[in-house]
Amino acid sequence: MKKQQTKIKATYLMNNEINSPKVIELLKKKLSGGNKTLMASIAETIRVSVLKNIETEGQRLSKRWQKLSPKTIGGRKKKGYWPGKILQRTGQLKRSINSSYGENYAQVSTNLIYAAIHNYGGIIHRTSLKTFLRKKREGKEAKQPKTNKMSSIRIPARPFMQLISGDLEKIKSKIVRELTDGR
């Protein structure tokens, strides 16, 4: 019964603003003795949630991702990547999701340059390319360079680096367990 009361008190503290300097000091003391195992557990929880978001194509989030355009599907068919899942053509993005942690932080990240545009959406502005023709060996003049006009591409937002309320509840329960069990 005592353990249950402690959990209720800790949950109450998590859900309400803490104004007491004494409570804040007690929490700091409790958490100052090395939090790496707690932070490692939180980081792994976040990483697994992000991987689930990619696997379910955003279905577990509030809104399912926009479908691929017919042009993208056609390109994937030509290269042998269709049928397939959104953001999973080669699996590189999913494999790049890493977690890291320290005594006072837990985070999940990716080092792929294109991850942000897929997560937040945006427009990729393409520049025009000039095609230069070589002179023929017979001494004829080369034709004027042609300009290839390339359009911009709009990438819809497909958020995968998000947590749902269930994920946050798991993290909160891990923190409460750490504070109440005193590991």
mmCIF file of C-alpha atoms in Angstrom:
data_model
loop_
_atom_site.group_PDB
_atom_site.id
_atom_site.type_symbol
_atom_site.label_atom_id
_atom_site.label_comp_id
_atom_site.label_asym_id
_atom_site.label_seq_id
_atom_site.Cartn_x
_atom_site.Cartn_y
_atom_site.Cartn_z
ATOM 1 C CA MET A 1 0.000 0.000 0.000
ATOM 2 C CA LYS A 2 2.859 2.380 0.860
ATOM 3 C CA LYS A 3 4.480 1.841 -2.563
ATOM 4 C CA GLN A 4 1.156 2.595 -4.306
ATOM 5 C CA GLN A 5 0.788 5.853 -2.345
ATOM 6 C CA THR A 6 4.333 6.882 -3.316
ATOM 7 C CA LYS A 7 3.550 6.262 -6.996
ATOM 8 C CA ILE A 8 0.372 8.319 -6.760
ATOM 9 C CA LYS A 9 2.292 11.178 -5.144
ATOM 10 C CA ALA A 10 5.019 11.022 -7.796
ATOM 11 C CA THR A 11 2.401 10.934 -10.572
ATOM 12 C CA TYR A 12 0.691 13.933 -9.000
ATOM 13 C CA LEU A 13 4.022 15.773 -9.028
ATOM 14 C CA MET A 14 4.585 14.848 -12.687
ATOM 15 C CA ASN A 15 1.166 16.177 -13.733
ATOM 16 C CA ASN A 16 1.174 19.378 -11.731
ATOM 17 C CA GLU A 17 3.446 22.359 -11.574
ATOM 18 C CA ILE A 18 6.075 22.112 -8.864
ATOM 19 C CA ASN A 19 6.555 25.400 -7.059
ATOM 20 C CA SER A 20 8.263 24.190 -3.915
ATOM 21 C CA PRO A 21 12.049 24.752 -3.892
ATOM 22 C CA LYS A 22 12.335 21.915 -1.340
ATOM 23 C CA VAL A 23 10.676 19.430 -3.716
ATOM 24 C CA ILE A 24 12.861 20.568 -6.587
ATOM 25 C CA GLU A 25 15.995 20.127 -4.456
ATOM 26 C CA LEU A 26 14.896 16.643 -3.391
ATOM 27 C CA LEU A 27 14.321 15.651 -7.022
ATOM 28 C CA LYS A 28 17.730 17.009 -8.024
ATOM 29 C CA LYS A 29 19.418 15.027 -5.231
ATOM 30 C CA LYS A 30 17.546 11.867 -6.178
ATOM 31 C CA LEU A 31 18.467 12.191 -9.847
ATOM 32 C CA SER A 32 22.012 13.474 -9.391
ATOM 33 C CA GLY A 33 23.479 10.076 -8.552
ATOM 34 C CA GLY A 34 23.825 8.900 -12.141
ATOM 35 C CA ASN A 35 20.850 8.579 -14.427
ATOM 36 C CA LYS A 36 22.436 6.746 -17.332
ATOM 37 C CA THR A 37 20.294 3.625 -17.000
ATOM 38 C CA LEU A 38 17.100 5.704 -16.838
ATOM 39 C CA MET A 39 18.185 7.872 -19.757
ATOM 40 C CA ALA A 40 19.225 4.816 -21.801
ATOM 41 C CA SER A 41 15.785 3.311 -21.206
ATOM 42 C CA ILE A 42 14.037 6.555 -22.206
ATOM 43 C CA ALA A 43 16.191 6.934 -25.341
ATOM 44 C CA GLU A 44 15.386 3.377 -26.407
ATOM 45 C CA THR A 45 11.659 3.964 -25.827
ATOM 46 C CA ILE A 46 11.803 7.027 -28.074
ATOM 47 C CA ARG A 47 13.824 5.180 -30.753
ATOM 48 C CA VAL A 48 11.364 2.282 -30.851
ATOM 49 C CA SER A 49 8.453 4.745 -31.134
ATOM 50 C CA VAL A 50 10.084 6.516 -34.091
ATOM 51 C CA LEU A 51 10.727 3.176 -35.817
ATOM 52 C CA LYS A 52 7.050 2.244 -35.295
ATOM 53 C CA ASN A 53 6.038 5.562 -36.879
ATOM 54 C CA ILE A 54 8.077 4.735 -39.979
ATOM 55 C CA GLU A 55 6.846 1.142 -40.121
ATOM 56 C CA THR A 56 3.170 2.121 -39.812
ATOM 57 C CA GLU A 57 3.557 5.059 -42.246
ATOM 58 C CA GLY A 58 2.276 7.517 -39.659
ATOM 59 C CA GLN A 59 -0.868 5.515 -38.930
ATOM 60 C CA ARG A 60 -0.201 5.459 -35.175
ATOM 61 C CA LEU A 61 0.084 9.248 -35.189
ATOM 62 C CA SER A 62 -2.922 11.516 -35.478
ATOM 63 C CA LYS A 63 -2.868 11.602 -39.285
ATOM 64 C CA ARG A 64 -1.745 9.015 -41.846
ATOM 65 C CA TRP A 65 0.933 10.165 -44.300
ATOM 66 C CA GLN A 66 0.045 11.414 -47.764
ATOM 67 C CA LYS A 67 0.310 8.702 -50.414
ATOM 68 C CA LEU A 68 3.161 8.734 -52.930
ATOM 69 C CA SER A 69 2.549 10.533 -56.217
ATOM 70 C CA PRO A 70 1.916 8.435 -59.340
ATOM 71 C CA LYS A 71 5.198 9.760 -60.779
ATOM 72 C CA THR A 72 7.137 8.526 -57.724
ATOM 73 C CA ILE A 73 5.401 5.156 -57.869
ATOM 74 C CA GLY A 74 6.273 4.878 -61.584
ATOM 75 C CA GLY A 75 9.916 5.645 -60.857
ATOM 76 C CA ARG A 76 9.988 3.059 -58.095
ATOM 77 C CA LYS A 77 8.432 0.436 -60.382
ATOM 78 C CA LYS A 78 11.150 1.008 -62.984
ATOM 79 C CA LYS A 79 13.863 0.512 -60.345
ATOM 80 C CA GLY A 80 12.183 -2.508 -58.747
ATOM 81 C CA TYR A 81 11.232 -0.824 -55.467
ATOM 82 C CA TRP A 82 7.469 -1.100 -55.890
ATOM 83 C CA PRO A 83 5.282 -2.223 -54.232
ATOM 84 C CA GLY A 84 6.814 -0.792 -51.101
ATOM 85 C CA LYS A 85 6.299 1.498 -48.164
ATOM 86 C CA ILE A 86 6.593 5.271 -47.906
ATOM 87 C CA LEU A 87 10.039 6.439 -46.665
ATOM 88 C CA GLN A 88 11.316 2.862 -46.895
ATOM 89 C CA ARG A 89 12.601 2.438 -50.438
ATOM 90 C CA THR A 90 16.009 1.138 -49.347
ATOM 91 C CA GLY A 91 15.569 1.141 -45.551
ATOM 92 C CA GLN A 92 18.444 3.576 -45.067
ATOM 93 C CA LEU A 93 16.358 6.153 -43.171
ATOM 94 C CA LYS A 94 15.021 3.532 -40.770
ATOM 95 C CA ARG A 95 18.513 2.134 -40.154
ATOM 96 C CA SER A 96 19.876 5.624 -39.476
ATOM 97 C CA ILE A 97 17.652 6.272 -36.432
ATOM 98 C CA ASN A 98 20.011 6.275 -33.455
ATOM 99 C CA SER A 99 19.516 6.912 -29.772
ATOM 100 C CA SER A 100 22.005 8.535 -27.436
ATOM 101 C CA TYR A 101 21.930 9.447 -23.773
ATOM 102 C CA GLY A 102 23.913 10.931 -20.944
ATOM 103 C CA GLU A 103 23.336 11.652 -17.273
ATOM 104 C CA ASN A 104 20.805 14.386 -18.015
ATOM 105 C CA TYR A 105 19.510 13.770 -21.545
ATOM 106 C CA ALA A 106 18.007 11.145 -23.843
ATOM 107 C CA GLN A 107 17.642 11.795 -27.558
ATOM 108 C CA VAL A 108 16.976 10.191 -30.906
ATOM 109 C CA SER A 109 18.465 11.479 -34.133
ATOM 110 C CA THR A 110 19.421 10.681 -37.696
ATOM 111 C CA ASN A 111 22.390 11.915 -39.683
ATOM 112 C CA LEU A 112 20.740 11.715 -43.102
ATOM 113 C CA ILE A 113 20.527 15.054 -44.880
ATOM 114 C CA TYR A 114 17.115 14.324 -46.403
ATOM 115 C CA ALA A 115 15.439 13.251 -43.135
ATOM 116 C CA ALA A 116 14.362 16.783 -42.180
ATOM 117 C CA ILE A 117 12.531 17.494 -45.451
ATOM 118 C CA HIS A 118 10.602 14.246 -45.114
ATOM 119 C CA ASN A 119 9.755 14.911 -41.465
ATOM 120 C CA TYR A 120 8.719 18.577 -41.842
ATOM 121 C CA GLY A 121 7.932 18.770 -45.567
ATOM 122 C CA GLY A 122 9.043 21.555 -47.872
ATOM 123 C CA ILE A 123 10.016 22.520 -51.386
ATOM 124 C CA ILE A 124 13.204 21.486 -53.116
ATOM 125 C CA HIS A 125 14.140 24.143 -55.649
ATOM 126 C CA ARG A 126 16.045 22.663 -58.542
ATOM 127 C CA THR A 127 18.468 24.768 -60.502
ATOM 128 C CA SER A 128 18.715 24.693 -64.273
ATOM 129 C CA LEU A 129 21.471 22.676 -65.849
ATOM 130 C CA LYS A 130 23.299 23.504 -69.028
ATOM 131 C CA THR A 131 24.076 20.722 -71.455
ATOM 132 C CA PHE A 132 27.277 21.347 -73.341
ATOM 133 C CA LEU A 133 27.871 19.622 -76.660
ATOM 134 C CA ARG A 134 31.410 18.793 -77.684
ATOM 135 C CA LYS A 135 32.859 19.934 -80.967
ATOM 136 C CA LYS A 136 32.978 17.248 -83.564
ATOM 137 C CA ARG A 137 36.432 16.187 -84.662
ATOM 138 C CA GLU A 138 35.803 17.281 -88.211
ATOM 139 C CA GLY A 139 36.121 20.896 -87.108
ATOM 140 C CA LYS A 140 32.458 21.829 -87.060
ATOM 141 C CA GLU A 141 31.245 24.312 -84.490
ATOM 142 C CA ALA A 142 29.408 23.072 -81.430
ATOM 143 C CA LYS A 143 25.759 23.925 -81.013
ATOM 144 C CA GLN A 144 24.666 26.423 -78.387
ATOM 145 C CA PRO A 145 24.218 24.880 -74.960
ATOM 146 C CA LYS A 146 20.669 23.869 -74.177
ATOM 147 C CA THR A 147 19.124 24.717 -70.840
ATOM 148 C CA ASN A 148 17.155 22.006 -69.111
ATOM 149 C CA LYS A 149 14.417 23.612 -67.079
ATOM 150 C CA MET A 150 13.828 21.652 -63.939
ATOM 151 C CA SER A 151 10.815 22.271 -61.767
ATOM 152 C CA SER A 152 10.644 22.468 -58.006
ATOM 153 C CA ILE A 153 9.458 19.483 -56.030
ATOM 154 C CA ARG A 154 7.072 19.725 -53.082
ATOM 155 C CA ILE A 155 7.696 17.078 -50.447
ATOM 156 C CA PRO A 156 4.697 16.632 -48.124
ATOM 157 C CA ALA A 157 5.368 16.446 -44.391
ATOM 158 C CA ARG A 158 5.532 12.858 -43.195
ATOM 159 C CA PRO A 159 6.364 13.287 -39.521
ATOM 160 C CA PHE A 160 8.140 10.291 -38.065
ATOM 161 C CA MET A 161 10.153 11.936 -35.247
ATOM 162 C CA GLN A 162 7.126 12.362 -32.984
ATOM 163 C CA LEU A 163 5.810 10.710 -29.865
ATOM 164 C CA ILE A 164 2.194 9.883 -29.142
ATOM 165 C CA SER A 165 0.594 10.207 -25.703
ATOM 166 C CA GLY A 166 1.110 6.482 -25.040
ATOM 167 C CA ASP A 167 4.853 6.896 -25.589
ATOM 168 C CA LEU A 168 4.938 9.838 -23.197
ATOM 169 C CA GLU A 169 3.055 7.805 -20.592
ATOM 170 C CA LYS A 170 5.675 5.031 -20.862
ATOM 171 C CA ILE A 171 8.433 7.584 -20.324
ATOM 172 C CA LYS A 172 6.610 9.157 -17.377
ATOM 173 C CA SER A 173 6.115 5.749 -15.760
ATOM 174 C CA LYS A 174 9.828 4.994 -16.134
ATOM 175 C CA ILE A 175 10.673 8.277 -14.404
ATOM 176 C CA VAL A 176 8.146 7.671 -11.624
ATOM 177 C CA ARG A 177 9.498 4.143 -11.141
ATOM 178 C CA GLU A 178 13.030 5.517 -10.876
ATOM 179 C CA LEU A 179 11.976 8.126 -8.317
ATOM 180 C CA THR A 180 9.881 5.770 -6.193
ATOM 181 C CA ASP A 181 11.860 2.519 -6.340
ATOM 182 C CA GLY A 182 15.174 4.198 -5.577
ATOM 183 C CA ARG A 183 17.323 1.958 -7.759
#
